[in-house]
Tab-separated table of C-alpha atoms in Angstrom:
chain	number	residue	atom	x	y	z
A	1	UNK	CA	5.575	32.739	4.137
A	2	UNK	CA	5.066	33.681	7.743
A	3	UNK	CA	7.637	32.371	10.231
A	4	UNK	CA	6.795	28.997	11.740
A	5	UNK	CA	8.091	27.778	15.089
A	6	UNK	CA	8.665	24.036	15.432
A	7	UNK	CA	9.645	22.300	18.657
A	8	UNK	CA	11.794	19.202	18.380
A	9	UNK	CA	10.604	16.581	20.860
A	10	UNK	CA	13.961	14.801	21.107
A	11	UNK	CA	12.755	12.846	24.112
A	12	UNK	CA	12.601	9.126	24.786
A	13	UNK	CA	9.384	8.998	26.823
A	14	UNK	CA	5.997	9.622	25.194
A	15	UNK	CA	4.403	10.997	28.361
A	16	UNK	CA	7.147	13.588	28.752
A	17	UNK	CA	6.883	14.382	25.043
A	18	UNK	CA	3.135	14.951	25.325
A	19	UNK	CA	3.606	17.141	28.393
A	20	UNK	CA	6.279	19.192	26.640
A	21	UNK	CA	4.157	19.478	23.497
A	22	UNK	CA	1.148	20.711	25.480
A	23	UNK	CA	3.252	23.377	27.129
A	24	UNK	CA	4.814	24.345	23.789
A	25	UNK	CA	1.434	24.774	22.137
A	26	UNK	CA	0.301	27.056	24.959
A	27	UNK	CA	3.456	29.102	24.390
A	28	UNK	CA	2.677	29.608	20.710
A	29	UNK	CA	4.613	26.870	18.892
A	30	UNK	CA	3.155	26.075	15.446
A	31	UNK	CA	4.523	22.628	14.567
A	32	UNK	CA	5.481	19.594	16.644
A	33	UNK	CA	8.370	17.323	15.708
A	34	UNK	CA	8.532	13.697	16.713
A	35	UNK	CA	12.308	13.769	17.082
A	36	UNK	CA	14.505	10.841	16.112
A	37	UNK	CA	15.032	9.727	19.756
A	38	UNK	CA	11.254	9.675	20.273
A	39	UNK	CA	10.683	7.685	17.085
A	40	UNK	CA	13.385	5.212	18.081
A	41	UNK	CA	11.861	4.810	21.539
A	42	UNK	CA	8.151	4.891	20.706
A	43	UNK	CA	7.880	4.347	16.932
A	44	UNK	CA	4.535	4.753	15.202
A	45	UNK	CA	2.850	4.574	18.592
A	46	UNK	CA	4.454	7.871	19.587
A	47	UNK	CA	3.341	9.630	16.412
A	48	UNK	CA	-0.200	8.294	16.853
A	49	UNK	CA	-0.273	9.570	20.441
A	50	UNK	CA	0.812	13.023	19.305
A	51	UNK	CA	-1.862	13.030	16.598
A	52	UNK	CA	-4.550	11.979	19.067
A	53	UNK	CA	-3.554	14.733	21.473
A	54	UNK	CA	-3.145	17.413	18.797
A	55	UNK	CA	-5.582	16.609	15.969
A	56	UNK	CA	-5.060	19.841	14.043
A	57	UNK	CA	-1.331	20.471	14.523
A	58	UNK	CA	1.292	19.727	11.864
A	59	UNK	CA	3.552	16.887	13.016
A	60	UNK	CA	7.026	16.334	11.581
A	61	UNK	CA	8.338	12.771	11.804
A	62	UNK	CA	12.132	13.123	11.847
A	63	UNK	CA	12.836	9.739	10.314
A	64	UNK	CA	16.157	10.658	8.682
A	65	UNK	CA	15.220	8.120	6.014
A	66	UNK	CA	18.139	6.524	4.145
A	67	UNK	CA	16.420	3.547	2.495
A	68	UNK	CA	12.990	1.981	2.215
A	69	UNK	CA	11.727	5.462	1.566
A	70	UNK	CA	8.204	4.799	0.373
A	71	UNK	CA	7.261	2.441	3.199
A	72	UNK	CA	8.722	4.632	5.946
A	73	UNK	CA	6.919	7.722	4.677
A	74	UNK	CA	3.668	5.807	4.163
A	75	UNK	CA	3.748	4.353	7.680
A	76	UNK	CA	4.314	7.741	9.293
A	77	UNK	CA	1.620	9.370	7.164
A	78	UNK	CA	-0.899	6.731	8.224
A	79	UNK	CA	0.128	7.264	11.868
A	80	UNK	CA	-0.707	10.957	11.573
A	81	UNK	CA	2.488	12.719	10.500
A	82	UNK	CA	2.099	15.621	8.094
A	83	UNK	CA	5.817	15.948	7.272
A	84	UNK	CA	8.584	13.346	6.884
A	85	UNK	CA	12.364	13.743	6.606
A	86	UNK	CA	14.658	12.143	4.023
A	87	UNK	CA	18.429	12.575	3.909
A	88	UNK	CA	20.305	14.156	1.001
A	89	UNK	CA	22.942	11.441	1.399
A	90	UNK	CA	20.369	8.746	0.654
A	91	UNK	CA	20.311	7.387	-2.872
A	92	UNK	CA	18.451	9.465	-5.444
A	93	UNK	CA	15.896	6.670	-5.830
A	94	UNK	CA	15.134	6.720	-2.112
A	95	UNK	CA	14.471	10.458	-2.197
A	96	UNK	CA	12.202	9.964	-5.210
A	97	UNK	CA	10.310	7.233	-3.341
A	98	UNK	CA	9.728	9.470	-0.329
A	99	UNK	CA	8.550	12.288	-2.592
A	100	UNK	CA	6.133	9.910	-4.341
A	101	UNK	CA	4.831	8.645	-0.993
A	102	UNK	CA	4.305	12.244	0.037
A	103	UNK	CA	2.166	12.854	-3.031
A	104	UNK	CA	0.235	9.610	-2.600
A	105	UNK	CA	-0.473	10.089	1.114
A	106	UNK	CA	-0.747	13.851	1.415
A	107	UNK	CA	2.393	14.560	3.443
A	108	UNK	CA	5.150	17.098	2.824
A	109	UNK	CA	8.756	16.021	2.382
A	110	UNK	CA	11.631	17.743	4.150
A	111	UNK	CA	15.073	17.028	2.676
A	112	UNK	CA	17.965	17.132	5.163
A	113	UNK	CA	21.487	18.006	3.964
A	114	UNK	CA	23.257	16.733	7.115
A	115	UNK	CA	26.743	15.475	6.282
A	116	UNK	CA	26.662	16.476	2.615
A	117	UNK	CA	30.098	17.406	1.209
A	118	UNK	CA	28.552	20.450	-0.499
A	119	UNK	CA	25.581	21.541	1.580
A	120	UNK	CA	24.406	24.217	-0.847
A	121	UNK	CA	24.474	21.836	-3.800
A	122	UNK	CA	22.709	19.184	-1.717
A	123	UNK	CA	19.921	21.619	-0.866
A	124	UNK	CA	19.392	22.410	-4.553
A	125	UNK	CA	19.470	18.690	-5.399
A	126	UNK	CA	16.783	17.971	-2.811
A	127	UNK	CA	14.600	20.675	-4.334
A	128	UNK	CA	15.182	19.327	-7.843
A	129	UNK	CA	14.088	15.861	-6.694
A	130	UNK	CA	10.789	17.254	-5.408
A	131	UNK	CA	11.259	17.944	-1.704
A	132	UNK	CA	8.935	20.591	-0.277
A	133	UNK	CA	11.393	21.953	2.313
A	134	UNK	CA	15.133	21.932	2.972
A	135	UNK	CA	16.611	21.300	6.409
A	136	UNK	CA	20.077	22.853	6.530
A	137	UNK	CA	21.578	20.757	9.292
A	138	UNK	CA	24.855	20.622	11.201
A	139	UNK	CA	24.815	17.411	13.236
A	140	UNK	CA	25.077	16.894	16.985
A	141	UNK	CA	28.111	14.588	16.783
A	142	UNK	CA	29.784	16.776	14.178
A	143	UNK	CA	29.474	19.904	16.317
A	144	UNK	CA	30.666	18.242	19.507
A	145	UNK	CA	33.488	16.303	17.864
A	146	UNK	CA	34.942	19.333	16.104
A	147	UNK	CA	34.688	21.430	19.271
A	148	UNK	CA	36.452	18.659	21.223
A	149	UNK	CA	39.395	19.010	18.842
A	150	UNK	CA	39.711	22.634	19.916
A	151	UNK	CA	38.356	23.906	16.622
A	152	UNK	CA	35.518	26.351	16.026
A	153	UNK	CA	32.160	24.614	16.259
A	154	UNK	CA	30.369	24.844	12.890
A	155	UNK	CA	26.945	26.481	12.718
A	156	UNK	CA	24.124	26.219	10.196
A	157	UNK	CA	24.274	30.007	9.994
A	158	UNK	CA	27.681	29.742	8.289
A	159	UNK	CA	26.062	28.878	4.945
A	160	UNK	CA	22.413	29.627	5.602
A	161	UNK	CA	22.220	32.625	3.267
A	162	UNK	CA	23.814	30.603	0.455
A	163	UNK	CA	21.369	27.724	0.961
A	164	UNK	CA	18.372	30.065	1.005
A	165	UNK	CA	19.604	31.755	-2.172
A	166	UNK	CA	20.116	28.424	-3.955
A	167	UNK	CA	16.543	27.151	-3.557
A	168	UNK	CA	12.992	28.356	-4.020
A	169	UNK	CA	11.470	26.291	-1.219
A	170	UNK	CA	11.386	27.131	2.504
A	171	UNK	CA	14.535	26.431	4.513
A	172	UNK	CA	14.974	25.438	8.138
A	173	UNK	CA	18.313	25.793	9.970
A	174	UNK	CA	19.115	23.099	12.536
A	175	UNK	CA	22.106	22.425	14.746
A	176	UNK	CA	23.045	23.929	18.086
A	177	UNK	CA	21.612	27.387	17.514
A	178	UNK	CA	21.596	29.745	20.464
A	179	UNK	CA	18.381	31.477	21.448
A	180	UNK	CA	19.500	34.657	19.716
A	181	UNK	CA	20.491	32.802	16.566
A	182	UNK	CA	17.183	30.932	16.347
A	183	UNK	CA	15.234	34.184	16.585
A	184	UNK	CA	17.391	35.669	13.806
A	185	UNK	CA	16.784	32.841	11.296
A	186	UNK	CA	13.920	34.617	9.454
A	187	UNK	CA	16.307	37.519	8.773
A	188	UNK	CA	18.451	35.048	6.833
A	189	UNK	CA	15.410	34.123	4.740
A	190	UNK	CA	14.726	30.882	6.648
A	191	UNK	CA	11.109	30.998	7.909
A	192	UNK	CA	11.019	27.587	9.604
A	193	UNK	CA	12.587	27.908	13.043
A	194	UNK	CA	13.170	24.715	14.994
A	195	UNK	CA	13.703	24.822	18.744
A	196	UNK	CA	15.400	21.883	20.405
A	197	UNK	CA	18.677	21.199	22.141
A	198	UNK	CA	20.054	23.241	23.758
A	199	UNK	CA	17.126	25.708	23.876
A	200	UNK	CA	14.318	23.456	25.051
A	201	UNK	CA	15.838	19.999	25.440
A	202	UNK	CA	18.795	19.139	27.646
A	203	UNK	CA	21.458	18.369	25.032
A	204	UNK	CA	23.176	15.703	27.117
A	205	UNK	CA	20.311	13.882	28.808
A	206	UNK	CA	17.608	14.268	26.120
A	207	UNK	CA	15.177	15.463	28.752
A	208	UNK	CA	13.150	18.636	28.962
A	209	UNK	CA	15.361	21.569	29.893
A	210	UNK	CA	15.034	23.018	33.379
A	211	UNK	CA	13.843	26.514	34.227
A	212	UNK	CA	10.649	28.335	33.227
A	213	UNK	CA	10.510	26.788	29.789
A	214	UNK	CA	6.998	27.920	28.909
A	215	UNK	CA	7.730	31.565	29.607
A	216	UNK	CA	10.952	31.361	27.613
A	217	UNK	CA	9.205	29.630	24.730
A	218	UNK	CA	6.480	32.257	24.609
A	219	UNK	CA	9.045	35.043	24.369
A	220	UNK	CA	10.873	33.159	21.618
A	221	UNK	CA	7.677	32.474	19.660
A	222	UNK	CA	6.540	36.085	19.954
A	223	UNK	CA	9.917	37.345	18.719
A	224	UNK	CA	9.990	34.955	15.756
A	225	UNK	CA	6.383	35.582	14.728
A	226	UNK	CA	7.044	39.333	14.907
A	227	UNK	CA	9.362	39.087	11.878
A	228	UNK	CA	6.393	39.039	9.520
A	229	UNK	CA	6.492	37.456	6.067
A	230	UNK	CA	9.789	35.921	4.934
A	231	UNK	CA	10.520	36.105	1.212
């Protein structure tokens, strides 16, 4: 598939999220993500607002579902989301419920391996249970906590090739990637590139990053799209 650029709207104000999304679409972003902070702050209302503003754009609802899988996926689908996120560490039955809701309501399911003891095995398990995509994810708290101990901060790139090799569905790498690393993701076989903190969102304040963000985003999008098809 061709590389896809997704911006994570990890913001807590819907007006700022809409403003950032508008700018991101001008810059060439393909998918919008209603990030977990936005969903916590604005709920279904925020997803509906994004859908109203961008009627033809894929919208990922980063629910990080752990239970009540069918209902959560159904609600977000009816609000306008095209993709929902379920965690690998949820019970198998929850993942199955989200997958079934995806089939029933026409949304794609992204399985997130955040916190899994064996991230490669978790990715394969998510595929086996019917997820359409794998999110290979090193968490915000995990990265910061390990770095605070004076240890090397883990990166999703550490095992990205192994995850890509283990599954036959598209993979997205998430978790503190630098600009250069994000652009390189398609070379690892991961066509879904998500841009968020610290690239486009202030990692500490959960506000839009300062500087000429649109110009930076356009350069990033152009570089990622230039990779061509990812096998």
